[in-house]
Tab-separated table of C-alpha atoms in Angstrom:
chain	number	residue	atom	x	y	z
A	1	MET	CA	-5.085	45.626	10.068
A	2	MET	CA	-8.154	43.717	7.616
A	3	ALA	CA	-5.650	43.302	5.199
A	4	ASN	CA	-2.708	41.545	7.885
A	5	LYS	CA	-5.488	39.166	8.989
A	6	LYS	CA	-6.601	38.092	5.429
A	7	ARG	CA	-3.477	37.794	4.737
A	8	THR	CA	-2.362	35.715	7.869
A	9	ILE	CA	-5.428	33.311	6.217
A	10	LEU	CA	-4.940	33.452	2.992
A	11	LYS	CA	-0.462	31.958	4.029
A	12	LEU	CA	-2.312	29.729	6.955
A	13	SER	CA	-4.510	28.452	3.812
A	14	ALA	CA	-2.147	27.898	1.674
A	15	ALA	CA	0.386	26.265	4.425
A	16	VAL	CA	-2.628	23.604	4.888
A	17	ALA	CA	-2.764	23.148	1.011
A	18	GLY	CA	0.975	22.570	0.484
A	19	MET	CA	0.614	19.709	3.554
A	20	TYR	CA	-2.457	18.169	1.696
A	21	LEU	CA	-1.081	17.212	-1.297
A	22	PHE	CA	2.982	16.745	0.013
A	23	SER	CA	0.962	13.570	1.197
A	24	PHE	CA	0.018	12.363	-2.296
A	25	ALA	CA	4.113	12.346	-3.119
A	26	LEU	CA	5.129	10.423	0.209
A	27	VAL	CA	4.001	7.327	-1.737
A	28	PRO	CA	6.799	7.773	-4.647
A	29	LEU	CA	9.051	9.724	-2.231
A	30	TYR	CA	8.911	6.717	-0.097
A	31	ASP	CA	9.996	4.454	-3.213
A	32	VAL	CA	12.720	6.392	-4.147
A	33	PHE	CA	14.389	6.487	-0.271
A	34	CYS	CA	13.577	2.836	-0.240
A	35	ASP	CA	15.381	2.249	-3.284
A	36	ILE	CA	18.638	3.887	-2.418
A	37	THR	CA	18.232	2.586	1.177
A	38	GLY	CA	16.839	-0.644	0.545
A	39	LEU	CA	15.175	-0.846	3.528
A	40	ASN	CA	11.364	-1.564	4.326
A	41	GLY	CA	11.682	-4.841	3.640
A	42	LYS	CA	9.560	-4.810	-0.046
A	43	VAL	CA	9.694	-8.030	-1.639
A	44	ALA	CA	9.869	-7.979	-5.797
A	45	GLN	CA	8.975	-9.016	-8.716
A	46	SER	CA	10.579	-12.582	-9.338
A	47	SER	CA	10.162	-14.387	-12.398
A	48	ASN	CA	12.078	-17.310	-11.984
A	49	ALA	CA	9.694	-18.357	-8.937
A	50	GLU	CA	8.727	-21.715	-10.041
A	51	SER	CA	12.274	-22.856	-9.975
A	52	SER	CA	11.787	-21.699	-5.814
A	53	ILE	CA	8.992	-24.508	-5.838
A	54	SER	CA	10.725	-27.775	-3.393
A	55	VAL	CA	8.536	-31.299	-3.171
A	56	GLU	CA	9.542	-31.051	0.429
A	57	GLY	CA	9.282	-27.779	2.530
A	58	ARG	CA	9.044	-26.844	6.608
A	59	GLU	CA	5.232	-25.199	7.945
A	60	ILE	CA	5.306	-21.342	8.907
A	61	GLY	CA	3.121	-19.016	9.514
A	62	LEU	CA	1.760	-16.723	7.366
A	63	GLN	CA	-0.440	-13.039	8.171
A	64	PHE	CA	-1.661	-10.632	6.385
A	65	ILE	CA	-1.918	-6.995	7.040
A	66	SER	CA	-4.339	-4.671	5.235
A	67	HIS	CA	-3.506	-0.369	6.165
A	68	ASN	CA	-5.744	2.577	4.408
A	69	ASN	CA	-4.199	4.589	4.178
A	70	ALA	CA	-5.495	8.487	5.364
A	71	GLY	CA	-7.898	9.458	3.056
A	72	MET	CA	-8.453	6.050	1.120
A	73	PRO	CA	-12.642	4.961	1.859
A	74	TRP	CA	-12.120	1.999	0.351
A	75	THR	CA	-13.129	-1.328	2.043
A	76	PHE	CA	-9.344	-3.167	1.281
A	77	LYS	CA	-9.122	-6.362	3.634
A	78	PRO	CA	-7.346	-9.852	3.305
A	79	SER	CA	-10.070	-12.402	2.122
A	80	LYS	CA	-8.254	-14.543	4.467
A	81	GLU	CA	-5.911	-13.035	7.245
A	82	VAL	CA	-3.575	-16.382	9.308
A	83	SER	CA	-2.659	-19.447	7.157
A	84	LYS	CA	0.098	-22.328	7.616
A	85	ILE	CA	2.150	-22.663	4.179
A	86	LYS	CA	5.084	-25.181	3.567
A	87	THR	CA	8.217	-23.671	2.200
A	88	GLY	CA	8.881	-24.434	-1.218
A	89	THR	CA	5.022	-24.267	-2.182
A	90	LEU	CA	3.210	-22.319	-4.763
A	91	TYR	CA	0.722	-20.280	-2.339
A	92	GLU	CA	-1.953	-17.947	-3.377
A	93	ALA	CA	-3.919	-16.002	-1.548
A	94	THR	CA	-6.357	-12.559	-2.887
A	95	PHE	CA	-7.336	-9.550	-1.101
A	96	TYR	CA	-10.728	-7.947	-1.433
A	97	ALA	CA	-11.107	-4.674	-2.234
A	98	LYS	CA	-14.118	-2.190	-3.122
A	99	ASN	CA	-14.319	0.918	-3.720
A	100	THR	CA	-16.836	2.916	-1.894
A	101	THR	CA	-16.691	5.896	-2.950
A	102	ASN	CA	-19.320	7.469	-5.917
A	103	LYS	CA	-17.029	8.258	-8.728
A	104	MET	CA	-14.014	6.429	-9.503
A	105	MET	CA	-10.651	6.031	-7.827
A	106	THR	CA	-7.262	4.541	-8.438
A	107	GLY	CA	-5.238	3.288	-5.713
A	108	ARG	CA	-1.866	2.276	-4.793
A	109	ALA	CA	-0.807	-1.262	-3.105
A	110	VAL	CA	2.777	-0.866	-0.569
A	111	ASN	CA	4.254	-3.551	0.622
A	112	SER	CA	6.372	-4.359	3.532
A	113	VAL	CA	7.835	-7.763	5.088
A	114	ALA	CA	8.626	-8.632	8.823
A	115	PRO	CA	10.770	-9.748	10.151
A	116	SER	CA	12.383	-7.420	7.194
A	117	ASN	CA	15.070	-10.531	6.292
A	118	ALA	CA	12.147	-12.644	5.686
A	119	LYS	CA	12.313	-11.100	1.652
A	120	ASP	CA	14.994	-12.254	1.161
A	121	TYR	CA	13.105	-15.750	0.492
A	122	ILE	CA	9.993	-14.188	-1.070
A	123	LYS	CA	9.900	-15.111	-4.952
A	124	LYS	CA	6.638	-13.209	-5.725
A	125	ILE	CA	4.983	-13.928	-9.325
A	126	GLU	CA	1.724	-11.898	-9.193
A	127	CYS	CA	0.735	-9.248	-7.242
A	128	PHE	CA	-1.527	-6.278	-7.456
A	129	CYS	CA	1.205	-4.344	-5.127
A	130	PHE	CA	3.200	-4.414	-8.286
A	131	ALA	CA	-0.064	-2.535	-10.886
A	132	GLU	CA	1.094	1.590	-10.906
A	133	GLY	CA	-2.557	1.385	-10.628
A	134	ILE	CA	-5.489	0.322	-9.217
A	135	GLU	CA	-8.618	1.385	-11.259
A	136	LEU	CA	-12.496	1.117	-9.792
A	137	MET	CA	-15.909	2.707	-9.909
A	138	PRO	CA	-18.022	4.136	-7.928
A	139	GLY	CA	-19.259	0.425	-5.508
A	140	GLU	CA	-17.518	-1.638	-8.052
A	141	GLU	CA	-15.629	-5.061	-6.375
A	142	ILE	CA	-12.641	-7.033	-6.791
A	143	LEU	CA	-10.345	-9.975	-5.556
A	144	LEU	CA	-6.494	-9.133	-5.950
A	145	PRO	CA	-4.190	-12.024	-6.819
A	146	ILE	CA	-0.896	-13.390	-4.998
A	147	LYS	CA	1.498	-16.077	-5.683
A	148	MET	CA	3.978	-16.345	-4.176
A	149	VAL	CA	6.735	-18.852	-3.159
A	150	VAL	CA	8.788	-18.702	0.335
A	151	ASP	CA	11.679	-20.491	-0.596
A	152	ASP	CA	13.029	-23.769	1.468
A	153	GLU	CA	16.416	-21.676	2.424
A	154	LEU	CA	14.629	-19.444	4.912
A	155	PRO	CA	16.056	-19.714	8.181
A	156	GLU	CA	15.344	-21.801	11.229
A	157	ASN	CA	14.127	-19.283	13.425
A	158	ILE	CA	11.391	-17.357	11.424
A	159	LYS	CA	8.631	-19.447	11.784
A	160	ASN	CA	6.330	-16.736	10.526
A	161	ILE	CA	6.081	-14.117	8.094
A	162	VAL	CA	3.687	-10.899	8.122
A	163	LEU	CA	3.259	-9.671	4.575
A	164	SER	CA	1.588	-5.909	5.205
A	165	TYR	CA	0.381	-3.853	2.074
A	166	THR	CA	-1.111	-0.072	2.582
A	167	ILE	CA	-3.360	0.935	0.046
A	168	PHE	CA	-3.977	4.550	-1.194
A	169	ASP	CA	-5.126	6.910	-3.120
A	170	SER	CA	-2.677	7.471	-6.533
A	171	LYS	CA	-4.432	10.492	-7.864
A	172	ILE	CA	-3.681	14.100	-6.423
A	173	GLU	CA	-7.280	15.977	-6.220
A	174	HIS	CA	-6.864	18.886	-8.045
A	175	ASN	CA	-9.135	20.942	-7.683
A	176	ILE	CA	-8.564	22.755	-4.219
A	177	THR	CA	-10.908	25.395	-3.312
A	178	MET	CA	-10.240	27.969	-0.464
A	179	ASP	CA	-13.373	30.497	0.428
A	180	HIS	CA	-11.407	33.454	0.931
A	181	ASP	CA	-15.579	35.459	1.620
A	182	SER	CA	-14.329	37.603	3.856
A	183	ASP	CA	-18.166	36.939	5.565
A	184	HIS	CA	-16.870	33.861	6.920
A	185	MET	CA	-13.434	35.605	7.887
A	186	GLY	CA	-14.867	37.623	11.502
A	187	SER	CA	-13.511	41.178	12.538
């Protein structure tokens, strides 16, 4: 009877550990899914964004939203949440990030755009979301840059664009400890 309880507890502990580890694999799997399907409205890096800059442009609303993935203890937020910008004009913004833990951590940002059809008209020159990882020491804080142009060809019915950034812990903790002490298992 006791052997069955131990076996069940070990199986359940392994299942929980497996789910925990799988959560870290979701970011790269999501990237692959988005590449294959073309979904999510991710904005690609543009090397010719300067050529999209024009003298005239119409005013649109631009909103930045930040999210921390579960288990990501950093402070992460846009320096300015809402702006009015002109299409065809270079726009620069920053996000504030601070590692609030007592250990070095590497974060990775993933972005999405709403409405999704606006993604084709956003030309990013520089973005922290292009980096594979943002490494911060304990207590370290940083301003993360974004430089972009919204193309003048943006459809007239799009009056506002929302850029959402989610930050993830990009390192997997390999030292998962499970307590197999029979004193904690009960009888």
